[in-house]
Amino acid sequence: MGGGSSEENRTINQLLAELDGLSSKEAIVVIAATNYAEAIDKALLREGRFDRKVNIPMPDKQAREELFSFYLDQVMTGDKACKPKIMKMKQRVKEGDEPKSAEKIAEEEKPDLIEPIFVEGVSNKVYATALADRTPGVSPAQIATIVNEGALAAAIHDEKVVTLPYLQEGIDDVLIGKKHRQRMSDSSLRRTAYHEVGHAIMSWTSPLQKDVIKISIVPRGRAGGYTQQAQDEAQEPQTDDFLFSQLCVLLGGRVAERLIMGDISTGALDDLQRATKISVDKILTYGMGEKSGQLAFRQNEKNDGRAWMNYSEKLHGRVEGEAKALVDKAYEHTMKTLTENKDLLVKLSELLLEKKEVNRADVESVLGKRPTGSR
């Protein structure tokens, strides 16, 4: 067990031979990049080879603002800083045409500056700040794609400038998926509305959870609906109470279906899988179990099965029992909370069915202010 494939070994050996063939007198710097540093063969990382490592994290809020400003300046938003260009398609050469010189080809393919359109009060810096607030953890490539998606949507609707709503829509297109036609029956759509509002209420009523900024039953990607919360800028340590509140949020959809519709559906599959992982990881990985004590085991994500376990079968059974009890406790708390707020659940669901998408202001108009001390 273990080890790499023969093809992988041959590639590594070739890289080692090439690196060892370089002399220290040669002015050559070898640079490599990877998203999986932990999977690199140790022979490549020792001194004399790739011995200097630089970790490049995802951009923080200030960096995202600068990136958004850079890409927004390349499309037409109405800001005076915009300098969009039109790229010409390369023309196919026909038989019998006289060949063109390199200078003429370069001149023909040179981008043309178009006449800018200025809109009073529009600022790319303001746009960039608003977009950066909604995109913690995204990469520079995703930021470029978000702006491009917004520009494409504006062009499809024959708009002269790219407005902020199109750019906000671009965030959902990139991070969640493209909108597509609604194929669900009215009954299934109603169930989805109750499901998503169940998530939203459990988030809204917990001071430990971040704000709910959007609820939608418009299909995007593989999701029939979604509840979107504001995201943390940094990965902070998660407390016992926060993990319990996260379980309640995940179970909110299943409980809402049971409470209002009288039965349940397969729509909670992803929620339940995530809840199971959180409860097991809490006990097994982070040593936060009540019965298992301060034991923490490193999970082997590459290989599954009993042969790869670094803990006993007895402990594994005890962890499963404790995780189930934790999820059951969260389910009971969620059922109690949603039962107490059943009227609000129905009211917000009806609003969602009417508008298809609701924002934070809509949620607050139904549920009221969030608890004191909410994040």
Short mmCIF file of C-alpha atoms in Angstrom, two decimals:
data_model
loop_
_atom_site.label_atom_id
_atom_site.label_comp_id
_atom_site.label_asym_id
_atom_site.label_seq_id
_atom_site.Cartn_x
_atom_site.Cartn_y
_atom_site.Cartn_z
CA MET A 1 0.00 0.00 0.00
CA GLY A 2 1.10 3.57 -0.55
CA GLY A 3 3.62 4.91 -3.04
CA GLY A 4 3.01 6.54 -6.38
CA SER A 5 2.46 5.16 -9.83
CA SER A 6 5.36 4.16 -12.07
CA GLU A 7 4.61 7.17 -14.30
CA GLU A 8 4.78 9.48 -11.28
CA ASN A 9 8.08 7.97 -10.17
CA ARG A 10 9.58 8.37 -13.63
CA THR A 11 8.52 12.04 -13.70
CA ILE A 12 10.07 12.70 -10.27
CA ASN A 13 13.31 10.93 -11.22
CA GLN A 14 13.53 13.01 -14.40
CA LEU A 15 13.01 16.23 -12.43
CA LEU A 16 15.69 15.22 -9.93
CA ALA A 17 18.15 14.43 -12.71
CA GLU A 18 17.51 17.81 -14.36
CA LEU A 19 17.87 19.72 -11.10
CA ASP A 20 21.05 17.91 -10.05
CA GLY A 21 22.53 18.69 -13.47
CA LEU A 22 22.47 22.43 -12.77
CA SER A 23 25.67 24.06 -11.58
CA SER A 24 25.68 26.68 -8.83
CA LYS A 25 27.59 28.96 -11.24
CA GLU A 26 24.74 29.04 -13.74
CA ALA A 27 22.41 32.02 -13.46
CA ILE A 28 19.26 29.91 -13.57
CA VAL A 29 16.41 30.08 -11.07
CA VAL A 30 13.89 27.23 -11.15
CA ILE A 31 10.41 28.22 -9.97
CA ALA A 32 7.46 25.87 -9.48
CA ALA A 33 3.94 26.31 -8.13
CA THR A 34 1.37 23.90 -6.74
CA ASN A 35 -1.93 23.86 -4.85
CA TYR A 36 -0.99 20.55 -3.19
CA ALA A 37 2.29 21.15 -1.39
CA GLU A 38 1.63 18.26 1.00
CA ALA A 39 1.61 15.78 -1.90
CA ILE A 40 5.06 16.72 -3.26
CA ASP A 41 7.77 14.09 -3.00
CA LYS A 42 10.20 14.95 -0.18
CA ALA A 43 13.18 14.42 -2.47
CA LEU A 44 12.18 17.54 -4.40
CA LEU A 45 12.06 19.74 -1.29
CA ARG A 46 15.43 19.09 0.31
CA GLU A 47 18.23 21.67 0.33
CA GLY A 48 19.76 22.37 -3.05
CA ARG A 49 16.54 21.75 -4.95
CA PHE A 50 13.24 23.52 -4.17
CA ASP A 51 14.49 24.58 -0.75
CA ARG A 52 12.74 27.97 -0.51
CA LYS A 53 8.97 27.88 -0.13
CA VAL A 54 6.65 30.89 -0.35
CA ASN A 55 3.04 30.49 0.70
CA ILE A 56 0.68 32.80 -1.20
CA PRO A 57 -2.69 33.10 0.56
CA MET A 58 -5.95 34.21 -1.01
CA PRO A 59 -6.25 38.02 -1.24
CA ASP A 60 -7.58 39.89 1.78
CA LYS A 61 -10.24 42.60 1.52
CA GLN A 62 -7.82 45.38 0.56
CA ALA A 63 -6.22 43.21 -2.12
CA ARG A 64 -9.64 42.20 -3.48
CA GLU A 65 -10.65 45.87 -3.73
CA GLU A 66 -7.51 46.61 -5.74
CA LEU A 67 -8.11 43.60 -7.99
CA PHE A 68 -11.75 44.53 -8.60
CA SER A 69 -10.73 48.13 -9.36
CA PHE A 70 -8.14 46.90 -11.87
CA TYR A 71 -10.59 44.68 -13.75
CA LEU A 72 -13.47 47.18 -13.53
CA ASP A 73 -11.28 49.79 -15.23
CA GLN A 74 -11.14 47.47 -18.26
CA VAL A 75 -14.92 47.43 -18.80
CA MET A 76 -17.44 50.24 -19.23
CA THR A 77 -19.04 51.00 -15.85
CA GLY A 78 -19.50 54.76 -16.25
CA ASP A 79 -16.46 55.66 -14.15
CA LYS A 80 -14.00 58.13 -15.65
CA ALA A 81 -11.13 55.73 -14.97
CA CYS A 82 -12.54 53.14 -17.41
CA LYS A 83 -10.43 52.48 -20.50
CA PRO A 84 -12.09 49.52 -22.23
CA LYS A 85 -10.64 48.15 -25.46
CA ILE A 86 -12.14 46.34 -28.43
CA MET A 87 -10.15 43.33 -29.61
CA LYS A 88 -10.43 42.52 -33.30
CA MET A 89 -10.87 38.94 -34.44
CA LYS A 90 -8.05 37.65 -36.61
CA GLN A 91 -9.21 37.45 -40.22
CA ARG A 92 -8.84 34.15 -42.06
CA VAL A 93 -6.48 34.37 -45.02
CA LYS A 94 -8.16 33.31 -48.28
CA GLU A 95 -6.47 31.59 -51.18
CA GLY A 96 -5.04 34.05 -53.65
CA ASP A 97 -4.79 36.91 -51.11
CA GLU A 98 -1.53 38.75 -51.02
CA PRO A 99 0.37 37.93 -47.80
CA LYS A 100 0.49 40.77 -45.28
CA SER A 101 3.58 41.99 -43.56
CA ALA A 102 4.04 41.47 -39.82
CA GLU A 103 3.78 45.24 -39.28
CA LYS A 104 0.46 45.45 -41.11
CA ILE A 105 -0.97 42.46 -39.22
CA ALA A 106 0.09 44.00 -35.89
CA GLU A 107 -1.49 47.31 -36.85
CA GLU A 108 -4.79 45.68 -37.86
CA GLU A 109 -4.97 43.61 -34.66
CA LYS A 110 -4.12 46.53 -32.38
CA PRO A 111 -6.96 47.10 -29.86
CA ASP A 112 -9.08 50.19 -30.45
CA LEU A 113 -9.99 52.51 -27.60
CA ILE A 114 -13.72 53.22 -27.63
CA GLU A 115 -15.40 56.44 -26.62
CA PRO A 116 -15.96 56.21 -22.85
CA ILE A 117 -19.39 56.75 -21.31
CA PHE A 118 -19.45 58.69 -18.06
CA VAL A 119 -22.27 58.29 -15.55
CA GLU A 120 -22.57 60.83 -12.75
CA GLY A 121 -21.95 59.36 -9.31
CA VAL A 122 -20.50 56.04 -10.50
CA SER A 123 -17.21 55.06 -8.90
CA ASN A 124 -15.27 51.88 -9.54
CA LYS A 125 -13.78 52.17 -6.06
CA VAL A 126 -17.27 52.10 -4.51
CA TYR A 127 -18.17 49.12 -6.72
CA ALA A 128 -14.93 47.38 -5.76
CA THR A 129 -15.62 47.83 -2.04
CA ALA A 130 -19.14 46.44 -2.35
CA LEU A 131 -17.94 43.44 -4.35
CA ALA A 132 -14.97 42.77 -2.06
CA ASP A 133 -17.31 42.63 0.96
CA ARG A 134 -19.17 39.71 -0.62
CA THR A 135 -16.17 37.71 -1.82
CA PRO A 136 -13.86 36.66 1.05
CA GLY A 137 -11.71 33.69 0.10
CA VAL A 138 -11.98 34.07 -3.68
CA SER A 139 -8.93 33.92 -5.95
CA PRO A 140 -7.72 36.64 -8.35
CA ALA A 141 -8.82 34.44 -11.28
CA GLN A 142 -12.34 34.24 -9.84
CA ILE A 143 -12.42 38.04 -9.43
CA ALA A 144 -11.54 38.48 -13.11
CA THR A 145 -14.27 35.99 -14.05
CA ILE A 146 -16.86 37.78 -11.88
CA VAL A 147 -16.24 41.09 -13.66
CA ASN A 148 -16.29 39.35 -17.04
CA GLU A 149 -19.59 37.61 -16.23
CA GLY A 150 -21.11 40.94 -15.18
CA ALA A 151 -19.94 42.58 -18.41
CA LEU A 152 -21.34 39.72 -20.52
CA ALA A 153 -24.71 39.92 -18.76
CA ALA A 154 -24.89 43.68 -19.34
CA ALA A 155 -24.04 43.20 -23.03
CA ILE A 156 -26.71 40.48 -23.41
CA HIS A 157 -29.30 42.93 -22.05
CA ASP A 158 -28.00 45.62 -24.46
CA GLU A 159 -26.85 47.90 -21.63
CA LYS A 160 -24.37 50.66 -22.41
CA VAL A 161 -22.58 50.32 -19.07
CA VAL A 162 -21.97 47.49 -16.57
CA THR A 163 -23.95 48.35 -13.43
CA LEU A 164 -23.46 47.01 -9.90
CA PRO A 165 -26.49 44.61 -10.03
CA TYR A 166 -24.94 42.80 -13.00
CA LEU A 167 -21.65 42.50 -11.12
CA GLN A 168 -23.43 41.23 -7.99
CA GLU A 169 -25.17 38.68 -10.20
CA GLY A 170 -21.75 37.70 -11.53
CA ILE A 171 -20.68 36.70 -8.02
CA ASP A 172 -23.54 34.20 -7.79
CA ASP A 173 -22.85 32.95 -11.32
CA VAL A 174 -19.23 32.16 -10.45
CA LEU A 175 -19.54 30.95 -6.85
CA ILE A 176 -22.89 29.12 -7.03
CA GLY A 177 -23.69 28.53 -10.70
CA LYS A 178 -25.61 29.92 -13.62
CA LYS A 179 -29.36 30.38 -13.43
CA HIS A 180 -31.44 27.92 -15.39
CA ARG A 181 -35.10 27.19 -15.99
CA GLN A 182 -37.35 26.19 -13.12
CA ARG A 183 -38.44 22.58 -13.67
CA MET A 184 -39.91 21.81 -10.25
CA SER A 185 -43.61 21.42 -9.62
CA ASP A 186 -45.43 24.00 -7.47
CA SER A 187 -45.43 21.56 -4.54
CA SER A 188 -41.67 20.94 -4.80
CA LEU A 189 -41.00 24.67 -5.16
CA ARG A 190 -43.00 25.34 -1.99
CA ARG A 191 -41.05 22.62 -0.18
CA THR A 192 -37.80 24.23 -1.32
CA ALA A 193 -38.96 27.62 0.00
CA TYR A 194 -39.75 26.16 3.43
CA HIS A 195 -36.42 24.32 3.40
CA GLU A 196 -34.36 27.45 2.67
CA VAL A 197 -36.29 29.62 5.12
CA GLY A 198 -35.66 26.96 7.78
CA HIS A 199 -31.92 27.46 7.24
CA ALA A 200 -32.35 31.23 7.29
CA ILE A 201 -34.30 31.36 10.57
CA MET A 202 -31.76 29.19 12.38
CA SER A 203 -29.00 31.48 11.11
CA TRP A 204 -30.90 34.67 11.93
CA THR A 205 -31.81 33.69 15.49
CA SER A 206 -28.29 32.56 16.47
CA PRO A 207 -25.94 35.36 17.63
CA LEU A 208 -23.00 33.15 16.65
CA GLN A 209 -23.97 33.01 12.97
CA LYS A 210 -23.20 35.58 10.30
CA ASP A 211 -25.91 37.67 8.61
CA VAL A 212 -28.27 36.15 6.06
CA ILE A 213 -27.81 38.30 2.96
CA LYS A 214 -29.89 36.39 0.42
CA ILE A 215 -32.40 33.55 0.10
CA SER A 216 -33.27 32.20 -3.34
CA ILE A 217 -35.39 29.48 -4.90
CA VAL A 218 -34.10 30.28 -8.39
CA PRO A 219 -32.15 27.21 -9.60
CA ARG A 220 -28.43 27.82 -9.99
CA GLY A 221 -25.96 25.15 -11.01
CA ARG A 222 -26.97 21.98 -9.16
CA ALA A 223 -28.82 23.86 -6.40
CA GLY A 224 -32.60 24.20 -6.51
CA GLY A 225 -32.35 26.95 -3.91
CA TYR A 226 -29.84 28.39 -1.48
CA THR A 227 -29.45 30.53 1.63
CA GLN A 228 -26.44 32.83 1.49
CA GLN A 229 -24.67 34.14 4.59
CA ALA A 230 -21.93 36.72 4.89
CA GLN A 231 -18.55 35.04 5.10
CA ASP A 232 -15.68 35.49 7.56
CA GLU A 233 -12.65 37.36 6.29
CA ALA A 234 -10.29 35.11 8.24
CA GLN A 235 -10.49 31.50 9.33
CA GLU A 236 -11.04 31.87 13.06
CA PRO A 237 -11.00 29.04 15.63
CA GLN A 238 -14.49 27.53 15.94
CA THR A 239 -15.90 27.08 19.43
CA ASP A 240 -18.08 24.28 20.75
CA ASP A 241 -21.14 26.57 20.78
CA PHE A 242 -20.50 27.72 17.21
CA LEU A 243 -20.26 24.15 15.92
CA PHE A 244 -23.57 23.33 17.61
CA SER A 245 -25.20 26.39 16.01
CA GLN A 246 -23.78 25.32 12.65
CA LEU A 247 -25.41 21.90 13.06
CA CYS A 248 -28.73 23.61 13.81
CA VAL A 249 -28.46 25.75 10.68
CA LEU A 250 -27.75 22.69 8.53
CA LEU A 251 -30.69 20.80 10.04
CA GLY A 252 -33.05 23.77 9.63
CA GLY A 253 -34.09 22.71 6.13
CA ARG A 254 -34.97 19.12 7.06
CA VAL A 255 -36.85 20.23 10.19
CA ALA A 256 -38.83 22.90 8.29
CA GLU A 257 -39.96 20.30 5.76
CA ARG A 258 -41.11 17.96 8.54
CA LEU A 259 -42.83 20.76 10.44
CA ILE A 260 -44.76 22.32 7.55
CA MET A 261 -45.09 19.61 4.90
CA GLY A 262 -45.52 16.70 7.31
CA ASP A 263 -42.81 14.58 5.66
CA ILE A 264 -39.21 14.87 4.47
CA SER A 265 -37.36 14.66 1.15
CA THR A 266 -33.95 13.86 -0.30
CA GLY A 267 -33.22 17.60 -0.63
CA ALA A 268 -31.35 17.61 2.69
CA LEU A 269 -28.68 15.14 1.52
CA ASP A 270 -25.80 17.64 1.38
CA ASP A 271 -26.89 19.27 4.66
CA LEU A 272 -26.92 15.94 6.49
CA GLN A 273 -23.55 14.88 5.09
CA ARG A 274 -22.01 18.15 6.22
CA ALA A 275 -23.65 17.85 9.66
CA THR A 276 -22.29 14.31 10.01
CA LYS A 277 -18.79 15.44 9.07
CA ILE A 278 -18.87 18.36 11.52
CA SER A 279 -20.04 16.16 14.41
CA VAL A 280 -17.49 13.39 13.73
CA ASP A 281 -14.62 15.83 13.15
CA LYS A 282 -15.48 17.69 16.35
CA ILE A 283 -14.95 14.53 18.37
CA LEU A 284 -12.33 12.62 16.41
CA THR A 285 -10.19 15.35 14.85
CA TYR A 286 -10.43 18.24 17.33
CA GLY A 287 -10.73 16.34 20.62
CA MET A 288 -13.94 18.14 21.65
CA GLY A 289 -16.02 15.09 22.58
CA GLU A 290 -17.57 14.72 26.02
CA LYS A 291 -16.89 10.98 26.30
CA SER A 292 -13.77 10.54 24.16
CA GLY A 293 -11.67 12.98 26.16
CA GLN A 294 -8.83 15.09 24.80
CA LEU A 295 -7.91 12.70 21.99
CA ALA A 296 -7.42 14.00 18.47
CA PHE A 297 -6.64 11.84 15.44
CA ARG A 298 -5.45 13.10 12.09
CA GLN A 299 -7.89 12.12 9.37
CA ASN A 300 -6.48 10.40 6.28
CA GLU A 301 -8.46 12.02 3.49
CA LYS A 302 -6.72 10.15 0.66
CA ASN A 303 -7.52 6.62 1.75
CA ASP A 304 -10.72 5.29 3.29
CA GLY A 305 -11.39 1.96 4.92
CA ARG A 306 -10.51 0.09 8.10
CA ALA A 307 -6.94 -0.60 6.95
CA TRP A 308 -6.15 3.12 7.04
CA MET A 309 -7.65 3.90 10.46
CA ASN A 310 -5.17 5.08 13.11
CA TYR A 311 -7.59 4.44 15.97
CA SER A 312 -9.39 1.38 17.31
CA GLU A 313 -12.72 -0.06 16.18
CA LYS A 314 -13.99 0.41 19.73
CA LEU A 315 -13.21 4.15 19.69
CA HIS A 316 -14.73 4.47 16.23
CA GLY A 317 -18.01 2.98 17.45
CA ARG A 318 -18.02 5.27 20.48
CA VAL A 319 -17.40 8.33 18.28
CA GLU A 320 -20.27 7.38 15.96
CA GLY A 321 -22.62 7.04 18.95
CA GLU A 322 -21.54 10.38 20.42
CA ALA A 323 -21.82 12.11 17.02
CA LYS A 324 -25.35 10.77 16.57
CA ALA A 325 -26.34 12.02 20.02
CA LEU A 326 -24.94 15.47 19.15
CA VAL A 327 -26.87 15.65 15.86
CA ASP A 328 -30.04 14.44 17.62
CA LYS A 329 -29.64 17.18 20.22
CA ALA A 330 -29.23 19.81 17.48
CA TYR A 331 -32.31 18.40 15.70
CA GLU A 332 -34.42 18.76 18.85
CA HIS A 333 -33.24 22.34 19.41
CA THR A 334 -33.95 23.19 15.77
CA MET A 335 -37.44 21.68 15.96
CA LYS A 336 -38.17 23.70 19.12
CA THR A 337 -36.92 26.97 17.56
CA LEU A 338 -38.81 26.57 14.28
CA THR A 339 -42.00 25.48 16.07
CA GLU A 340 -41.88 28.68 18.13
CA ASN A 341 -41.36 30.69 14.91
CA LYS A 342 -43.72 28.70 12.70
CA ASP A 343 -45.85 31.71 11.73
CA LEU A 344 -42.75 33.68 10.71
CA LEU A 345 -41.46 30.67 8.77
CA VAL A 346 -44.67 30.51 6.74
CA LYS A 347 -44.79 34.29 6.23
CA LEU A 348 -41.21 34.53 4.97
CA SER A 349 -41.71 31.46 2.77
CA GLU A 350 -44.76 33.07 1.13
CA LEU A 351 -42.72 36.22 0.45
CA LEU A 352 -39.94 34.07 -1.03
CA LEU A 353 -42.41 32.21 -3.25
CA GLU A 354 -43.73 35.55 -4.47
CA LYS A 355 -40.36 37.23 -5.14
CA LYS A 356 -38.21 34.11 -5.81
CA GLU A 357 -35.25 35.92 -4.21
CA VAL A 358 -35.19 37.98 -1.01
CA ASN A 359 -32.36 40.04 0.46
CA ARG A 360 -31.38 40.96 3.99
CA ALA A 361 -33.83 43.85 4.20
CA ASP A 362 -36.71 41.54 3.23
CA VAL A 363 -35.67 38.99 5.86
CA GLU A 364 -35.43 41.66 8.55
CA SER A 365 -38.87 43.04 7.63
CA VAL A 366 -40.38 39.64 8.51
CA LEU A 367 -38.12 38.28 11.25
CA GLY A 368 -37.25 41.58 12.91
CA LYS A 369 -33.87 42.63 14.25
CA ARG A 370 -31.24 40.01 14.95
CA PRO A 371 -30.34 39.13 18.57
CA THR A 372 -27.99 41.50 20.39
CA GLY A 373 -24.35 40.64 19.81
CA SER A 374 -24.95 38.97 16.43
CA ARG A 375 -22.02 38.83 14.05
#
